[in-house]
mmCIF file of C-alpha atoms in Angstrom:
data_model
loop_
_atom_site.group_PDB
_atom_site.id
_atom_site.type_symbol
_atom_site.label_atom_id
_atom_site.label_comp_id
_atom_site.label_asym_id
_atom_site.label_seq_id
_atom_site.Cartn_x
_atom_site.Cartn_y
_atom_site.Cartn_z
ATOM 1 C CA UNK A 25 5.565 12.602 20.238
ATOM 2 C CA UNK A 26 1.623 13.205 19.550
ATOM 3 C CA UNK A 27 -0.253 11.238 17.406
ATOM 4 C CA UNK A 28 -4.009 9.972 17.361
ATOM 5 C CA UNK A 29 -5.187 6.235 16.687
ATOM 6 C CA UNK A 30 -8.395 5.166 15.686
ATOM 7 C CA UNK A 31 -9.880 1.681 14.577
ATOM 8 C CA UNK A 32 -12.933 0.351 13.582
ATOM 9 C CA UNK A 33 -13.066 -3.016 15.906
ATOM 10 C CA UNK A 34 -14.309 -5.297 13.027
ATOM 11 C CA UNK A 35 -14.754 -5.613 10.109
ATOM 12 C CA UNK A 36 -18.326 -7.018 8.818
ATOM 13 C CA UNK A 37 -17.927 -7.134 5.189
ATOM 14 C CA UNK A 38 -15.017 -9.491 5.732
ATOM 15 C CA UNK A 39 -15.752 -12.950 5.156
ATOM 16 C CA UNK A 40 -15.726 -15.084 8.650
ATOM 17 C CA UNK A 41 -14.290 -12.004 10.252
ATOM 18 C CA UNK A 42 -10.873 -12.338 8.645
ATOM 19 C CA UNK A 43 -10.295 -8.340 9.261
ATOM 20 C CA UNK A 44 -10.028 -8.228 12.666
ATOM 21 C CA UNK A 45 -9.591 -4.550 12.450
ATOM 22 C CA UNK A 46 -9.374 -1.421 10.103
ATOM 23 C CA UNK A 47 -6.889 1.225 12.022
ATOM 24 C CA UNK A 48 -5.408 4.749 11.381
ATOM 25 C CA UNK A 49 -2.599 6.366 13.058
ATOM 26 C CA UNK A 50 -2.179 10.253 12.158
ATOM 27 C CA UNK A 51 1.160 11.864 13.454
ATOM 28 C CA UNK A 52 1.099 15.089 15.762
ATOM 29 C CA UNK A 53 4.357 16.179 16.091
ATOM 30 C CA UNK A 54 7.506 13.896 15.189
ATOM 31 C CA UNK A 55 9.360 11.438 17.869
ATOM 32 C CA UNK A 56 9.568 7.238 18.070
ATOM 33 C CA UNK A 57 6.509 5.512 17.803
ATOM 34 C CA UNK A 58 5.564 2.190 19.717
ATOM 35 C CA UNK A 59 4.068 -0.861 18.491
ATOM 36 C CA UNK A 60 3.155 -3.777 20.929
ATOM 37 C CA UNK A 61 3.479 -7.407 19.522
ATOM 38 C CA UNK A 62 -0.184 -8.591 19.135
ATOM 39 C CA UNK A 63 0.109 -12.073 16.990
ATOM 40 C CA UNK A 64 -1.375 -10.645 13.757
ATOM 41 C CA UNK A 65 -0.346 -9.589 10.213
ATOM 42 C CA UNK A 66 -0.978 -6.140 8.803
ATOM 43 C CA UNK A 67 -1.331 -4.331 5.321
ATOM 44 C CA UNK A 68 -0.163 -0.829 6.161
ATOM 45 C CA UNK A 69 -0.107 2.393 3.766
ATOM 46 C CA UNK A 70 2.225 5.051 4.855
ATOM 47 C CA UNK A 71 0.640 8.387 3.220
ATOM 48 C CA UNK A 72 1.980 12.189 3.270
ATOM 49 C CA UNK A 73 -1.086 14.623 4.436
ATOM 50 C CA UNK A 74 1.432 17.694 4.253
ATOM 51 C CA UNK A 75 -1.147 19.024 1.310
ATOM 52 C CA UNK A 76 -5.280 19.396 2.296
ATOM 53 C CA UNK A 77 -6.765 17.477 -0.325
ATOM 54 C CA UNK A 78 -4.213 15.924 -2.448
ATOM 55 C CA UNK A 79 -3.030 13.609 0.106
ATOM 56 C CA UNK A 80 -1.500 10.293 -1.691
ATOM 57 C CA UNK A 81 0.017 6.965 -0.640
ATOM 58 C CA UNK A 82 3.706 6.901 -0.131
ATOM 59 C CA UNK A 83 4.365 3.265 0.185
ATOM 60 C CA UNK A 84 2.780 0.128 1.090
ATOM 61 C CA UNK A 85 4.235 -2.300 3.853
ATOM 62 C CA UNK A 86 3.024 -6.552 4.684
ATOM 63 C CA UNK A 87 4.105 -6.582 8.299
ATOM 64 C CA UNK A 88 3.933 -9.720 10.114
ATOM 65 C CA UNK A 89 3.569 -11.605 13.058
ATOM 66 C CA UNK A 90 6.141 -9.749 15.671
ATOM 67 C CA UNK A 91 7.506 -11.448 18.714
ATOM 68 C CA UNK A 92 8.925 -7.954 19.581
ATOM 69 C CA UNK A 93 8.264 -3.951 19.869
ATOM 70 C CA UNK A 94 8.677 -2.193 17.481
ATOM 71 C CA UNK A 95 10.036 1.421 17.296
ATOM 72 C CA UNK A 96 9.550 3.510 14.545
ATOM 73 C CA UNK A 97 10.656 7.032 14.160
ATOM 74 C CA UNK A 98 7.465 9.260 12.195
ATOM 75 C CA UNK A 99 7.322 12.549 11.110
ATOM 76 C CA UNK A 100 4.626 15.076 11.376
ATOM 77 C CA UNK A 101 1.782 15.072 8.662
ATOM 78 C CA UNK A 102 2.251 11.199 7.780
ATOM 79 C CA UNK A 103 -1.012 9.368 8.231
ATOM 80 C CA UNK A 104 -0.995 5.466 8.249
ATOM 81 C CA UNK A 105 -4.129 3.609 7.022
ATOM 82 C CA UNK A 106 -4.064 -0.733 7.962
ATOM 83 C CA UNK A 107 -6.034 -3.862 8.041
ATOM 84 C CA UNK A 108 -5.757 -6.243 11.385
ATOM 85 C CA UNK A 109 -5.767 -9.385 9.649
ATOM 86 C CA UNK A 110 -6.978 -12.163 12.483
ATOM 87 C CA UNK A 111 -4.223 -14.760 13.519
ATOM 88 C CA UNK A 112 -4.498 -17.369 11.037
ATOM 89 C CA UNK A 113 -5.169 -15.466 8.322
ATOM 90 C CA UNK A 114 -2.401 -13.398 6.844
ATOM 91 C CA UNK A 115 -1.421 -15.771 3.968
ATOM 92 C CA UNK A 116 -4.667 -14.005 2.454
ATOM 93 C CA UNK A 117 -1.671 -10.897 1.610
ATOM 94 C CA UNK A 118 0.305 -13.389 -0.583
ATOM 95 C CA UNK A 119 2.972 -13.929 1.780
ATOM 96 C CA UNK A 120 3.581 -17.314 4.157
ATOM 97 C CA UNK A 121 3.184 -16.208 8.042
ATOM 98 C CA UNK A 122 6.808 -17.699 8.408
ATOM 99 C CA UNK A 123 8.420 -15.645 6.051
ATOM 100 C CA UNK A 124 7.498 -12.583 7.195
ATOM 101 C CA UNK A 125 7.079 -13.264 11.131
ATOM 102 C CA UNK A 126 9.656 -10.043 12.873
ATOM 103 C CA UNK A 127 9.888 -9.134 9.266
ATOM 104 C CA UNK A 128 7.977 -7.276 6.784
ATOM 105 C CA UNK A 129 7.709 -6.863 3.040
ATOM 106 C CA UNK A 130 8.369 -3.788 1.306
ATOM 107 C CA UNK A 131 8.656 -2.054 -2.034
ATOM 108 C CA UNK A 132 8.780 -4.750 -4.887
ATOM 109 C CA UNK A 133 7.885 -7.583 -2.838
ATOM 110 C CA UNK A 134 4.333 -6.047 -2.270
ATOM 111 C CA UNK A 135 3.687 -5.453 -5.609
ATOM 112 C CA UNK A 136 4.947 -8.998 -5.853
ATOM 113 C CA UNK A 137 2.617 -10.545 -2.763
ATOM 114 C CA UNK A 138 -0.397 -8.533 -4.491
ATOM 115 C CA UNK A 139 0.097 -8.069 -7.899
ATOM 116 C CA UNK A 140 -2.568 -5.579 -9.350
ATOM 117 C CA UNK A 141 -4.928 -5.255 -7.038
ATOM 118 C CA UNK A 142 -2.314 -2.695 -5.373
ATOM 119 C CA UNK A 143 -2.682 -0.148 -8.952
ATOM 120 C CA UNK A 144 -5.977 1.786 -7.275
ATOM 121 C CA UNK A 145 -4.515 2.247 -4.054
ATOM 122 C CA UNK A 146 -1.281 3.678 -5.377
ATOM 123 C CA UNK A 147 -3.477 6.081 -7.963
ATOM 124 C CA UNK A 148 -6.136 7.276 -5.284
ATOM 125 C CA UNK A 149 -5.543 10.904 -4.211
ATOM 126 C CA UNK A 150 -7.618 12.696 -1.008
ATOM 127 C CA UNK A 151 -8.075 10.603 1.817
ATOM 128 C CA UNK A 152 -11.972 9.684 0.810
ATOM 129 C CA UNK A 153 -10.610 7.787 -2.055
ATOM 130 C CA UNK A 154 -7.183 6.541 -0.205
ATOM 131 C CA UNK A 155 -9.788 5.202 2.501
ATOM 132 C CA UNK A 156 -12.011 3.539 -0.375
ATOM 133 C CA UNK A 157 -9.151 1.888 -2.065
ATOM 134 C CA UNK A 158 -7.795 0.541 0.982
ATOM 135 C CA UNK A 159 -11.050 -1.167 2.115
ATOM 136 C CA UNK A 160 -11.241 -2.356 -1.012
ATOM 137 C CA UNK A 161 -8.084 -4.040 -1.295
ATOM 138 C CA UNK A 162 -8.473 -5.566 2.091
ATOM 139 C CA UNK A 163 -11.975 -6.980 1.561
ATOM 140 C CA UNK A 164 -10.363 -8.373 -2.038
ATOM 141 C CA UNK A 165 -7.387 -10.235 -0.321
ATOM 142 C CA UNK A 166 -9.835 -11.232 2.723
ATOM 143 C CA UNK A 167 -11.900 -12.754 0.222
ATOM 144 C CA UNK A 168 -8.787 -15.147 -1.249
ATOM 145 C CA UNK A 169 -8.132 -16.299 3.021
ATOM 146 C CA UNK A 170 -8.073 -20.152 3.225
ATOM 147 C CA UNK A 171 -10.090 -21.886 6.212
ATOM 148 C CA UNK A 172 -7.575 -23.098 8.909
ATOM 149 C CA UNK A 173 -6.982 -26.311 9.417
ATOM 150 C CA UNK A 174 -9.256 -27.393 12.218
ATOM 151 C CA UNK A 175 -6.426 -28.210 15.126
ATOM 152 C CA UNK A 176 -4.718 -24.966 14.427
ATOM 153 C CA UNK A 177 -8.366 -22.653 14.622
ATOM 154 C CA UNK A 178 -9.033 -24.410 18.081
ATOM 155 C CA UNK A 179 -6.018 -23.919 19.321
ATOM 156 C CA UNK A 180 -5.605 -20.090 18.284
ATOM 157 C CA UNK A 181 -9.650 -19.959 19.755
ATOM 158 C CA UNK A 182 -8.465 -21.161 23.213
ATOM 159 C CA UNK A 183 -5.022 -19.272 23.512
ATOM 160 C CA UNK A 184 -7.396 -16.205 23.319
ATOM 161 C CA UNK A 185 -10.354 -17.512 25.123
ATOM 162 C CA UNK A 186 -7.110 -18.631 28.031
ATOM 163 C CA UNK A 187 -5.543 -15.339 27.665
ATOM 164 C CA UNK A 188 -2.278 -17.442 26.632
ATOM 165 C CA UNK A 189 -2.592 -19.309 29.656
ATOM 166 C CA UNK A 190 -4.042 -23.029 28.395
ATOM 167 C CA UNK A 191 -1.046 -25.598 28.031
ATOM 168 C CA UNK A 192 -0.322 -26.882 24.678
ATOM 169 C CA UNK A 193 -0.508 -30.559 25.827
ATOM 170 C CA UNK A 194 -3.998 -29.573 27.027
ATOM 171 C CA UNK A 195 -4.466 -28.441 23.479
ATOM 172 C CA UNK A 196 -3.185 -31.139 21.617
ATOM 173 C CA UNK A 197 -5.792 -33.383 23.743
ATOM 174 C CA UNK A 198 -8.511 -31.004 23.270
ATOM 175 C CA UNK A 199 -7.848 -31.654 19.223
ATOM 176 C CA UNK A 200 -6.585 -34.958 18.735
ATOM 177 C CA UNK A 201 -3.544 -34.171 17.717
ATOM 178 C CA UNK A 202 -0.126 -34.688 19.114
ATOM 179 C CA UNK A 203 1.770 -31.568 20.681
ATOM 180 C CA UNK A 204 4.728 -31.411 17.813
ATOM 181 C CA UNK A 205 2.175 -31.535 14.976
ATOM 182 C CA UNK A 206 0.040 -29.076 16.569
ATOM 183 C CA UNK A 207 2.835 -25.893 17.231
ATOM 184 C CA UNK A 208 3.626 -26.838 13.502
ATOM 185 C CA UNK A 209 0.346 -26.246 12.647
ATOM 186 C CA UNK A 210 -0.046 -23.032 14.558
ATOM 187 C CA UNK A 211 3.220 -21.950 13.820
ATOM 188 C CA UNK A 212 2.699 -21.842 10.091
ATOM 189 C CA UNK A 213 -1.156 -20.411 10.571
ATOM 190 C CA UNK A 214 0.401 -17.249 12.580
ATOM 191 C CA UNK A 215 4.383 -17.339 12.032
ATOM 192 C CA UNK A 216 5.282 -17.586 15.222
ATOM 193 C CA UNK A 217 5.693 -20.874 17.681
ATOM 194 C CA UNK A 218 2.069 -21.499 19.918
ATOM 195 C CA UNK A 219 4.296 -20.365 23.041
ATOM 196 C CA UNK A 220 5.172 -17.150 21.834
ATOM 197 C CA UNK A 221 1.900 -16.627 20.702
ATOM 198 C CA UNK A 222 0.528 -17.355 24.344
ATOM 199 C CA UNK A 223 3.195 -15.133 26.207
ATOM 200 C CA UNK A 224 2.049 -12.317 23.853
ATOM 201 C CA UNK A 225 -1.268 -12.774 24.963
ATOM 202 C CA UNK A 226 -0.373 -12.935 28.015
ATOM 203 C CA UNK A 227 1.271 -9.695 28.262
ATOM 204 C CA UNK A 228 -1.589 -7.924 26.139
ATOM 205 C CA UNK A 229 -4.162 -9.268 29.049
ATOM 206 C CA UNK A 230 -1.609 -7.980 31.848
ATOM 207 C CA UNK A 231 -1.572 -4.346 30.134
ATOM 208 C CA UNK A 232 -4.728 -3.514 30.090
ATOM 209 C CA UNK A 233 -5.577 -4.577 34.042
ATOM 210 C CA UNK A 234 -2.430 -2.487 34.581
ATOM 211 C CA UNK A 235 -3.726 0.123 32.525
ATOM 212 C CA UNK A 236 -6.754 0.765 34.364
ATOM 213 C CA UNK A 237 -8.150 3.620 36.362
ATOM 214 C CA UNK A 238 -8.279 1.355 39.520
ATOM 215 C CA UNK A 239 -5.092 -1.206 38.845
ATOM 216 C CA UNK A 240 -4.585 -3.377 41.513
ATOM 217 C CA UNK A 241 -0.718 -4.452 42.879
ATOM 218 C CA UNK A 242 1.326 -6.439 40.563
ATOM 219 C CA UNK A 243 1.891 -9.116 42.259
ATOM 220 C CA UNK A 244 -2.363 -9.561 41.801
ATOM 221 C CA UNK A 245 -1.658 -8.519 38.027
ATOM 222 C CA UNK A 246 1.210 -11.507 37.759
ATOM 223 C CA UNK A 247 -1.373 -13.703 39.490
ATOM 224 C CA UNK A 248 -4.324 -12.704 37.168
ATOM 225 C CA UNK A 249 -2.411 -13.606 34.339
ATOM 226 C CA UNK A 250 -0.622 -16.836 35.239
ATOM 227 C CA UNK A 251 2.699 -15.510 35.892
ATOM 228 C CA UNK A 252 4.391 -17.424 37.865
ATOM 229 C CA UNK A 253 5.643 -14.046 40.230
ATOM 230 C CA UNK A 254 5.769 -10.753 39.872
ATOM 231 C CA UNK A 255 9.748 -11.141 38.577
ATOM 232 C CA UNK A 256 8.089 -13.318 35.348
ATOM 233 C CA UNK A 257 5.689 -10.439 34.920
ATOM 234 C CA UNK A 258 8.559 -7.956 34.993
ATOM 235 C CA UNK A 259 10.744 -10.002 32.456
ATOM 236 C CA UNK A 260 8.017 -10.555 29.749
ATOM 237 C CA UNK A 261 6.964 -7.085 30.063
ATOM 238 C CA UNK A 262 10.687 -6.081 28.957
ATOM 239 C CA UNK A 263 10.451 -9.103 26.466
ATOM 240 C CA UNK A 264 7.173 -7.663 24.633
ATOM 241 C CA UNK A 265 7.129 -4.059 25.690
ATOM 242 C CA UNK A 266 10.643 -2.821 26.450
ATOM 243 C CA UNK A 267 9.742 -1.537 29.495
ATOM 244 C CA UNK A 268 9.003 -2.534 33.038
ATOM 245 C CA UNK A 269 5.525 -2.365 35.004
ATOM 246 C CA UNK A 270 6.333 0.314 36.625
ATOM 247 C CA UNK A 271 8.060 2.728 33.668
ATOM 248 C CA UNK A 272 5.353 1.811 30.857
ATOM 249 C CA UNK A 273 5.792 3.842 27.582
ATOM 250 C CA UNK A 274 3.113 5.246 25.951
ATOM 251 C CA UNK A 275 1.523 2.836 23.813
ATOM 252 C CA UNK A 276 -1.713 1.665 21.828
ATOM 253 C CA UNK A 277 -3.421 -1.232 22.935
ATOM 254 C CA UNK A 278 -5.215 -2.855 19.867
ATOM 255 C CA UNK A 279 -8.422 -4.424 20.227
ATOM 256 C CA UNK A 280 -8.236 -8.214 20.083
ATOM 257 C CA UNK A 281 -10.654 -10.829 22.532
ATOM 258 C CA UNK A 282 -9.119 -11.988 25.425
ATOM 259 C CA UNK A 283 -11.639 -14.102 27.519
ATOM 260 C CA UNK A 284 -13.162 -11.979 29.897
ATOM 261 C CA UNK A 285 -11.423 -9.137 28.966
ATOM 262 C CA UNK A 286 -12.729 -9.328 24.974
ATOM 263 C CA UNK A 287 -12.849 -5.749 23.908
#
């Protein structure tokens, strides 16, 4: 399959950067799309461009926290259109992390999660007003995000500052807070458990230096990124990407910080 992604890396109108990211996907030609596990929620519109012009919005998806790939056959002329929301912050859609973490919400249960501030959305037509509407709605339900609680934004700062590396007993030190409370706390922030969290991370970091022009072996990759071997590196790229190092599918790596690697 072809297709063409784009984003816009952040999101300034957003209050305390809750937008981590406004993205569009358009589809080429037809086959199974990819999507990585990155730790965040999403509010995605699926739209049909067959028609210059009078291009409308087809359906509207809350897709959470995945601890998976995902793959999703698309057909040529759709066009997607979603907000990043940053880990932590996806209860802002109307939905609890938890209940939608590997999941998504679809059809009623959007209109449920955000009531009428989905009518101008739905009513735009062209993709100047489909692309006004859409910012719109996400700045409106960025607007409604509650501040984390103050153990659970540390910890979520460091996992991505570590690249998913930093223990969560170091963590629980670092706040104050003892280890169960503080994977309950990060678990309900995000939807998924501070481990899982990390290992995606993880695996996001060891993409891109595998990814590069000038990738070095992968045993160095594995040891860049805290792997214990290169067998652990192999394993949690078949856990998160369904593939091994060495057969990578085609895939989009979103922008997210990662310590050094913060793009």
């Amino acid at each position: 399959m072809r297709y063409r992604y784009i984003e816009q890396p952040a999101c300034d109108d957003a209050p305390d950067a809750v937008i981590e990211a406004l993205w569009e996907t358009s589809i080429i030609s037809p086959g199974t799309y990819v999507v990585l596990p990155d730790g965040r929620m999403d509010l995605v519109a699926r739209c049909d461009v067959a028609v210059a012009g009078e291009e409308r919005v087809v359906s509207v998806a809350i897709i959470g926290a995945s601890s998976r790939p995902n793959r999703l056959p698309v057909e040529k002329d759709q066009w997607f259109i979603g907000a990043r929301y940053s880990p932590g912050f996806g209860a802002c859609l109307g939905v609890a992390p938890s209940r939608v973490a590997d999941a998504a919400l679809r059809g009623d249960d959007v209109l449920v999660a955000l009531g009428d501030d989905l009518s101008p959305l739905m009513q735009a037509r062209g993709l100047p007003q489909i692309r006004a509407a859409f910012r719109a709605l996400a700045l409106r339900r960025a607007a409604m995000a509650a501040a984390l609680p103050e153990p659970a934004r540390i910890a979520i700062e460091r996992l991505h500052h570590s690249a998913g590396t930093v223990a969560i007993s170091e963590l629980a030190s670092l706040t104050g807070t003892p280890a169960r409370t503080l994977r309950r706390h990060v678990r309900q922030a995000i939807g998924l458990p501070p481990k899982t969290f990390a290992g995606i991370l993880r695996f996001h970091k060891a993409m891109r230096i595998m990814s590069a022009e000038s990738a070095p072996m992968l045993a160095d990759v594995a040891a860049a990124c805290g792997y214990s071997d290169q067998a652990h590196l192999t394993r949690e790229c078949q856990r998160f990407g369904g593939f091994t190092p060495g057969q990578r599918t085609p895939v989009t790596l979103v922008t997210m910080p990662l310590g050094s690697l913060a793009d």
